Structure formats: C-alpha cells, structure tokens
Coordinates of C-alpha atoms in Angstrom, one line a residue:
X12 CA 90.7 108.7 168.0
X13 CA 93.8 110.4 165.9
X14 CA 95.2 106.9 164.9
X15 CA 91.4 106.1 164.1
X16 CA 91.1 109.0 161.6
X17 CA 94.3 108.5 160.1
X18 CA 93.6 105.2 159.2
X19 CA 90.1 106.5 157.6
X20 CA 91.8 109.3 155.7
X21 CA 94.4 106.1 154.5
X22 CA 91.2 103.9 153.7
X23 CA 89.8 106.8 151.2
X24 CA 92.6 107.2 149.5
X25 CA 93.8 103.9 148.8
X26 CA 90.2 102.7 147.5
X27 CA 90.8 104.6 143.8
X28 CA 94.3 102.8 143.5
X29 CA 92.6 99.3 144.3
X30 CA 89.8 99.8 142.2
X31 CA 91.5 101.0 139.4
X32 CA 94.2 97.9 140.2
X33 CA 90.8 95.9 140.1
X34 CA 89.9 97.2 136.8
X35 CA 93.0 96.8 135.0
X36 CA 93.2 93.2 136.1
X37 CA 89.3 92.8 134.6
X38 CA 90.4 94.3 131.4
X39 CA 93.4 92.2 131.0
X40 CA 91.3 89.2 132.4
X41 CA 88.7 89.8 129.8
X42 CA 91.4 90.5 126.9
X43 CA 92.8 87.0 127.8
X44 CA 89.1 85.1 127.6
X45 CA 88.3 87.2 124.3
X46 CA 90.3 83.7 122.4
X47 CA 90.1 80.6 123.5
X48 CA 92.7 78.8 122.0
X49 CA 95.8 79.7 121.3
X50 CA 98.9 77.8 119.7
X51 CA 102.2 79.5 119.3
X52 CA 105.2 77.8 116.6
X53 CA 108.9 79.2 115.9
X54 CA 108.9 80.1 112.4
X55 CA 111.7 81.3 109.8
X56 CA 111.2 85.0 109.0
X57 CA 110.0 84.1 105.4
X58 CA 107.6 81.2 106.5
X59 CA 105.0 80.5 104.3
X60 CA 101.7 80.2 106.0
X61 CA 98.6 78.7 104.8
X62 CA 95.2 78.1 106.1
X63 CA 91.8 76.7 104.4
X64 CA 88.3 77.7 106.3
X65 CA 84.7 76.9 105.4
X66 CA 83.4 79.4 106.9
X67 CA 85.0 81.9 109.3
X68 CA 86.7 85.4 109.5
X69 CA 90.3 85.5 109.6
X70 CA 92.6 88.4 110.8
X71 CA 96.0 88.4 109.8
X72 CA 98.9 90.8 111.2
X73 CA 102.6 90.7 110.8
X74 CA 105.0 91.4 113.6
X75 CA 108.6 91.5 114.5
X76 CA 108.5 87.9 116.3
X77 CA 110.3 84.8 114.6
X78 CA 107.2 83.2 115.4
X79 CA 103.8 81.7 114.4
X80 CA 100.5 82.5 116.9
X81 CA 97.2 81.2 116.1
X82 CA 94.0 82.1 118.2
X83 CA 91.0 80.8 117.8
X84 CA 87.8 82.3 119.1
X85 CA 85.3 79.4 120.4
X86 CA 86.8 76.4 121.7
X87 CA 87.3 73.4 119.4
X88 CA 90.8 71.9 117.5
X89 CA 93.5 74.2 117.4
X90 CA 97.3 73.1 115.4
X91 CA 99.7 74.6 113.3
X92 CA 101.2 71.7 111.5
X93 CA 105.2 72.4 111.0
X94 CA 106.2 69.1 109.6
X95 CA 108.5 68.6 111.9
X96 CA 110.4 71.7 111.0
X97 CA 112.1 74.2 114.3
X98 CA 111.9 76.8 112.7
X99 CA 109.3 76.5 110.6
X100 CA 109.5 77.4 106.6
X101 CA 106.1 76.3 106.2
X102 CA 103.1 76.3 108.9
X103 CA 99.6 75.4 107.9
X104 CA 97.3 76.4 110.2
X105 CA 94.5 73.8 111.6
X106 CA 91.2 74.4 113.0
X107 CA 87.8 73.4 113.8
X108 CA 85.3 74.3 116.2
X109 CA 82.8 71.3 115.4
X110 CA 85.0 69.1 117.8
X111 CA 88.4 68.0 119.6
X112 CA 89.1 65.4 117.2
X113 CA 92.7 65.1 115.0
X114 CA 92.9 67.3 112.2
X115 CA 94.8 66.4 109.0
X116 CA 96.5 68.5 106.6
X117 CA 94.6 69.7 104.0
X118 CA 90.7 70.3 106.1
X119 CA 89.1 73.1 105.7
X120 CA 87.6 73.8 109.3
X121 CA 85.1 75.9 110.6
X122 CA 85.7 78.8 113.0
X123 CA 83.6 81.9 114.0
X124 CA 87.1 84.2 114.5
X125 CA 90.7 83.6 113.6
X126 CA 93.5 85.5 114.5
X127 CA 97.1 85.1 113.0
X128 CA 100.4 86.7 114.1
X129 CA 103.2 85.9 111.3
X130 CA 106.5 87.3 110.9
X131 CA 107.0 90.5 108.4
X132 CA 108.7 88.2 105.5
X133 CA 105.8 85.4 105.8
X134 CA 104.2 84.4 102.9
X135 CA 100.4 84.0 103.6
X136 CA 98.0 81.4 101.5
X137 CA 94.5 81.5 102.5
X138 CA 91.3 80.1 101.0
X139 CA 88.2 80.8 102.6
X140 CA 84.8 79.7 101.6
X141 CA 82.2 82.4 103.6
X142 CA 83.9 84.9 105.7
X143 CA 85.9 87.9 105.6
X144 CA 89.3 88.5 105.7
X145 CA 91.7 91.0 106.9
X146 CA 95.7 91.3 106.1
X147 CA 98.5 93.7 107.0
X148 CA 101.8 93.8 107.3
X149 CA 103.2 90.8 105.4
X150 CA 105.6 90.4 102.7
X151 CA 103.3 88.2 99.9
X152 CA 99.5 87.3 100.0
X153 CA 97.4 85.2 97.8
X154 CA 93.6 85.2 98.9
X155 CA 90.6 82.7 97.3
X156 CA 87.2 83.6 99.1
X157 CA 84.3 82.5 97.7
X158 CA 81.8 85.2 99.6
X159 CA 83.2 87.8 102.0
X160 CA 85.5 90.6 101.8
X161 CA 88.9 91.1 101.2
X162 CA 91.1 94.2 102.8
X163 CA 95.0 94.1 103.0
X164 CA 97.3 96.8 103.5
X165 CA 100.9 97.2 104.2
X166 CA 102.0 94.1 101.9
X167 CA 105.7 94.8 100.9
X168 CA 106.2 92.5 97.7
X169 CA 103.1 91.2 96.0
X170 CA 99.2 90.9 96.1
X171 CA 96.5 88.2 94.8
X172 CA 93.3 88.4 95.6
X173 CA 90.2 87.1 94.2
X174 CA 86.7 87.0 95.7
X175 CA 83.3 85.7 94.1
X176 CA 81.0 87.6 96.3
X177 CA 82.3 90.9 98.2
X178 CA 84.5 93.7 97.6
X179 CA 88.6 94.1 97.8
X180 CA 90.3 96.5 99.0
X181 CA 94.4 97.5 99.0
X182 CA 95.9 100.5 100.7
X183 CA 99.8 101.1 101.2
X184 CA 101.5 98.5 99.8
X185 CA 104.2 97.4 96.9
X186 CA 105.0 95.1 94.2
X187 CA 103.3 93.4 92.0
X188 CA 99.3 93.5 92.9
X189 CA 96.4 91.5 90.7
X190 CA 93.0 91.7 91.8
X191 CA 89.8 90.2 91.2
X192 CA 85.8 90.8 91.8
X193 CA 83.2 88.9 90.5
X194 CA 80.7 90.6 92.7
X195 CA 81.5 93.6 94.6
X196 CA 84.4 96.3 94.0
X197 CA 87.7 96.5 93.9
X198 CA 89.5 99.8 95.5
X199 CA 93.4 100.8 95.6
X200 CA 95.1 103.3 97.2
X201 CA 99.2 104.7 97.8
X202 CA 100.0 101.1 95.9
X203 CA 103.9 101.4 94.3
X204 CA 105.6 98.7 92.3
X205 CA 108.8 96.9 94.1
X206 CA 110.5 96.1 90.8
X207 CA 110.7 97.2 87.3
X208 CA 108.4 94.8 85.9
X209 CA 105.8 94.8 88.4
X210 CA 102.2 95.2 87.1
X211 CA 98.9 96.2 88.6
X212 CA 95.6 94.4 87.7
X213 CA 92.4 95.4 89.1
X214 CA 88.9 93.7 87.6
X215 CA 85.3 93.3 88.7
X216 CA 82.6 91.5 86.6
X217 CA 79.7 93.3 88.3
X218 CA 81.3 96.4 90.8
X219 CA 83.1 99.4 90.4
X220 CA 87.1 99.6 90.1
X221 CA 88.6 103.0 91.7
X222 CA 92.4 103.5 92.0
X223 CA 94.4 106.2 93.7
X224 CA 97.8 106.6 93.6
X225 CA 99.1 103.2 92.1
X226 CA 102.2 104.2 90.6
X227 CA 102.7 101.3 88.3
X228 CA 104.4 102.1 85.1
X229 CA 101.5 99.4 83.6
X230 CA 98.1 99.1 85.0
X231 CA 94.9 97.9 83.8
X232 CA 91.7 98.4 85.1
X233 CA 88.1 96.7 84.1
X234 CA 85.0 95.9 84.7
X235 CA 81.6 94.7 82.7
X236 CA 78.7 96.4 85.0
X237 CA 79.9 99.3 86.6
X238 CA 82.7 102.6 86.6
X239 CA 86.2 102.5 86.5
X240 CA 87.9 105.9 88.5
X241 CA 91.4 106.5 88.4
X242 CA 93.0 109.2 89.5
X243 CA 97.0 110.3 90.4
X244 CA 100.2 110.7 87.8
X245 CA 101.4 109.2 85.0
X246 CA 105.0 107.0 84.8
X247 CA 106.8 107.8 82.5
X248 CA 106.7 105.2 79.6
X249 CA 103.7 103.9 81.5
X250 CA 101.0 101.9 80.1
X251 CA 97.1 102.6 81.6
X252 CA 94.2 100.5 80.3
X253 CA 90.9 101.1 81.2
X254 CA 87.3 100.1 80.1
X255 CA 83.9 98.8 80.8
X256 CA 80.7 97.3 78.8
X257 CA 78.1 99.5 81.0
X258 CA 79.3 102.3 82.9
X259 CA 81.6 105.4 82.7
X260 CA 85.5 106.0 82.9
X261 CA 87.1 108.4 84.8
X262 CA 90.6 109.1 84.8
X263 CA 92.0 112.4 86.9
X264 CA 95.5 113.3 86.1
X265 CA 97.7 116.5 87.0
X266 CA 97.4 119.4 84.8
X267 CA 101.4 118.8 83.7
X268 CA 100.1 115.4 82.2
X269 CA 102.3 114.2 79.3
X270 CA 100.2 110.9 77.5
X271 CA 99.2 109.4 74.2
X272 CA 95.4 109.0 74.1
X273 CA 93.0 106.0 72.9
X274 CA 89.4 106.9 73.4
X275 CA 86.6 105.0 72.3
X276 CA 83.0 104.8 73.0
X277 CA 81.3 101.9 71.0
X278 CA 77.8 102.7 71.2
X279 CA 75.8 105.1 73.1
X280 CA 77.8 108.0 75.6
X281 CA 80.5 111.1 75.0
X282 CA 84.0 111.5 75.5
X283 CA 84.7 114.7 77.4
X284 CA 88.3 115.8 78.0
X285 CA 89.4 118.7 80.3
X286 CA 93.1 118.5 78.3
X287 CA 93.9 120.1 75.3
X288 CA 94.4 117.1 72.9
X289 CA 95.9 117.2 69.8
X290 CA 93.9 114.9 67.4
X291 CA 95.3 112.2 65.0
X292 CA 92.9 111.5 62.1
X293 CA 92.0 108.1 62.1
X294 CA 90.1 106.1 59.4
X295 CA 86.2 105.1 59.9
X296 CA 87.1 101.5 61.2
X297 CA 89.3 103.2 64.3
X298 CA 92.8 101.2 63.0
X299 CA 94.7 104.2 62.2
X300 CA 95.3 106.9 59.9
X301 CA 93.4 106.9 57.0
X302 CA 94.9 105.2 53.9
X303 CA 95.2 107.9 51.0
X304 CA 93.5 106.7 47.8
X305 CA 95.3 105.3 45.0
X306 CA 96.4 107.3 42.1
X307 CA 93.9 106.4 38.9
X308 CA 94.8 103.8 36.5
X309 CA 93.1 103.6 33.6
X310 CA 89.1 104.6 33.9
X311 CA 86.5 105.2 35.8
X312 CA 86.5 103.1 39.1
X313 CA 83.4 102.7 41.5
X314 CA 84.0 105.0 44.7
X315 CA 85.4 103.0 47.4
X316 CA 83.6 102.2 50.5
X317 CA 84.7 101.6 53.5
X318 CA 82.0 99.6 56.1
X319 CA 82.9 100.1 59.9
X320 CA 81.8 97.5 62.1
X321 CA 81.1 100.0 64.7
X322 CA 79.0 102.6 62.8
X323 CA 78.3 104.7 66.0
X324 CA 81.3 104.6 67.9
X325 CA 83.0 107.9 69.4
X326 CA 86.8 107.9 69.6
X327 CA 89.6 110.5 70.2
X328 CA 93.2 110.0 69.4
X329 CA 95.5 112.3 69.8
X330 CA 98.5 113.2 72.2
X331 CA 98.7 115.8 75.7
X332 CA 102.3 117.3 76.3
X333 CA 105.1 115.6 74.9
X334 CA 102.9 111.9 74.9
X335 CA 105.3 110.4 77.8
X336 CA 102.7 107.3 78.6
X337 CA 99.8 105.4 76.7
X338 CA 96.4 105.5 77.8
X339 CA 93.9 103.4 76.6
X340 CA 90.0 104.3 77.7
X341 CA 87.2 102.3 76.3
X342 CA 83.5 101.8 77.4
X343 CA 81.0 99.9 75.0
X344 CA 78.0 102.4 76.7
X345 CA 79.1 104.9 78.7
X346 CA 81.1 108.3 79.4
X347 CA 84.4 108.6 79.1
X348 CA 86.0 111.9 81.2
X349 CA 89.3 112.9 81.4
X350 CA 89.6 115.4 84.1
X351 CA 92.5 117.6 85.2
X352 CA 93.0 117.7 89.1

C-alpha cells in the first residue's frame, strides 16, 4: 500500500513538469509551422540584398550571422539566387506562392508574408507593388512600394524610401535619409547624420511631414496638402527648409535658439513667433532691403512704383540670438508658428 502511495504522490508531481514539457514542445512546434519555407545562404557582411514582390508584406531584420535566411509564409517557390558566389556579395531573393515552378532573376513574385534575416552591413533593395514593409537593423535601404507602408529603424548609413500610397516612417537611425510620400505621411524621429555632408529630405504630396530630433546640419521638409511639424535643436551653420501650399508650419526649437529667419505667408494665414526677432526691413517684392531712392537730377520725376507680385503676402525677416543657422518657413495658405519648447 506504502509503495502504491508513493508512486501516486510521484504521478502528481511529475504531471506539471510533463505538461509544461508538452507545452513548450507545442509552442516551439507551432513557431516552426508559422513559415513554410525556408532557404538559408552564406553571405559577405556587406551583401547587397534585393527582392521584387507584387504583392506581399516583407519583414526585414539584421543580425550578427554571416548569413542570408529567407522564410516564406504559404508554400510555393522559395531561392536566393547567389550567382554562384560562397559568400555571397549579392543575393536576390526569389519567391512565389502561385506554384513550384523555376524562378528567374528578375520576377516579381507573389507572397502573403516574407521574412528576411541579413547581416548588419547588408545593403537591402526592395520594390514592392501592394504590401507593407518593415526594416531594422541594416546598414543602407532603398524602398519603391507602390501602396503599403513603409517603417525602418535602426539603419546605420543611409535611407531611401518612396511610397505612392501609405505612410513612412524612420526612427533611430543615421546618415544620409530622403524620403518620399505621395499619399500618406512621412514621420522621423532620433535621425543623426553619419558624415559631414549628409542631408535629410522628407516630402509628401498629399500627408503631413513631422520630424523630431533629426540633427542634420541641412534638412528640408515639404509637402502640398497638409502640415509640416518640426521640432528639436538647431546645428550650428545648419540649413532648415520648410513649407507647404495648404496647411500650417510648425517648427519648436529650445528657448537658447540662435537662427536667421525667412517667413513667408503668400496669401491667406499669420506668422506667429514665440522668439523675440529682430526684423530686417525688406522691400514690397520680399528680395531684400529696400533700395534707397536716387538723389534728383534735374526736375520733377513721377513717383516710383514698385508692383509686388504677391500683394497680400505676410513675411518676417529678421535674426534670434547670434543667427547661428538659416531657416526658411513658407506656406502659400496657412500658419506659420514658431514655438519655443
């Protein structure tokens, strides 16, 4: 009877370890099915990767491996196409879930989930016709989608994204950085330049542009329908350019500021500045100082007019602090704010 018991009291308390053994080995089993393709490549730390999708979202994630890893969701045609190459300097990544058959360089397949695993120093191409797409942790990316969104963060040396239908977004990242909207918004944040010369570009034809923290000594910002936010220091020597047709600009700095200003509202809105400015007269046409009139010589002359091509336009010129950096703020209807933080 003793025995018996003990080997009940034994049964009870090994049944948590095996379910939980039994669980573990169901999550991992699960985790494994989630892709069901997958094709691995050795790859030279600075491969350059590229991949073309009609349709399809893409996931893309550096890591510390010399190697390529593509996963594909759904069953179909799976290659990386190396050229022959071990390792790699160039992978292009192949799929197509319509069917098994041979795919050539070049296709754009179709895919309803891709993941990619590149090293730190790749290089990533990808053009994607409908889909979203997700980046980190790479060293250059250029990105063509046509609809879907764009996010990337933690690129170390430059950025290039352009999308027709959706919204980009950077975060945590260096070097150079141009990017593109033509419907949807375009948001930065923590972006820092890798080199001297590095420049920071942000556009949207119909969307709103907001940056915080890009520390680029020159940085533009634009769009035709919608804002344009800025907010975060001034370098010094910097160059900021920022404007709209239809909507407001908004530019917070810190209160120790030092900039050169060049306001202008073209047709209907306000400028409203929370800095002390020190105004430079300018003449009615808004290209400078106004030119002093001529001494006389001889008689009478007609008074001279001078005929703006902007007869309602707003503008302020003048400089904060010692006028360390340039900023430029234009919208043709719209507010322009400069606020102090």
């Amino acid at each position: 009877m003793k025995f018996l018991f003990l080997i009940a009291i034994l049964s009870l308390a090994l049944a948590p370890a095996a379910a939980r053994q039994t669980s573990t080995s169901a999550r991992a089993t699960a985790s494994a099915q989630s892709f069901a393709l997958e094709r691995r490549a050795d790859a030279d730390p600075a491969v350059a990767v590229s991949l073309c999708i009609s349709s399809g979202d893409v996931v893309v994630r550096g890591w510390d491996r010399r190697e390529v890893r593509a996963r594909a969701a759904e069953r179909g045609a799976l290659a990386l196409d190396t050229a022959g190459q071990a390792p790699a300097r160039r992978v292009e990544v192949l799929v197509n879930e319509a069917g098994e058959g041979e795919l050539l360089p070049g296709h754009c397949g179709l895919t309803s989930g891709l993941e990619l695993s590149v090293p730190r120093g790749a290089s990533v191409n990808l053009r994607v016709h409908d889909g979203n797409v997700e980046v980190s942790d790479v060293a250059e990316l250029t990105v063509n989608n046509l609809s879907g969104d764009v996010a990337a963060r933690g690129v170390s040396r430059s950025v290039e994204a352009v999308t027709m239908s959706g919204d980009i977004s950077l975060a945590d990242s260096k070097g150079r950085a141009r990017l593109r909207a033509v419907s949807g918004s375009v948001e930065a944040t923590n972006v820092a330049p890798l080199a001297a010369g590095d420049s920071f570009e942000a556009s949207s034809t119909s969307g709103d542009v907001s940056l915080s923290g890009v520390r680029h000594a020159r940085v533009s910002g634009s769009t035709i329908s919608g804002s344009v936010r800025a907010s975060g220091p001034l370098a010094r020597g910097g160059s900021y350019d920022f404007k709209t047709i239809s909507g407001d600009v908004t530019l917070a700095l810190p209160a120790d500021a030092s900039f050169r200003l060049n306001a202008k509202v073209v047709l209907s809105g306000e400028i409203i500045t929370d800095f002390p400015i020190r105004a430079t007269p300018v003449s009615p046409n808004g290209e400078g100082p106004p030119t002093p009139p001529a001494p006389p010589t001889g008689g009478p002359k007609p008074p001279r007019r001078v005929h703006s091509e902007e007869p309602q336009a707003t503008r302020l010129v003048g400089t904060v602090g010692t006028g360390d950096a340039a900023v430029t703020l234009t919208s043709f209807s719209g507010t322009l704010h400069l606020k102090r933080q």
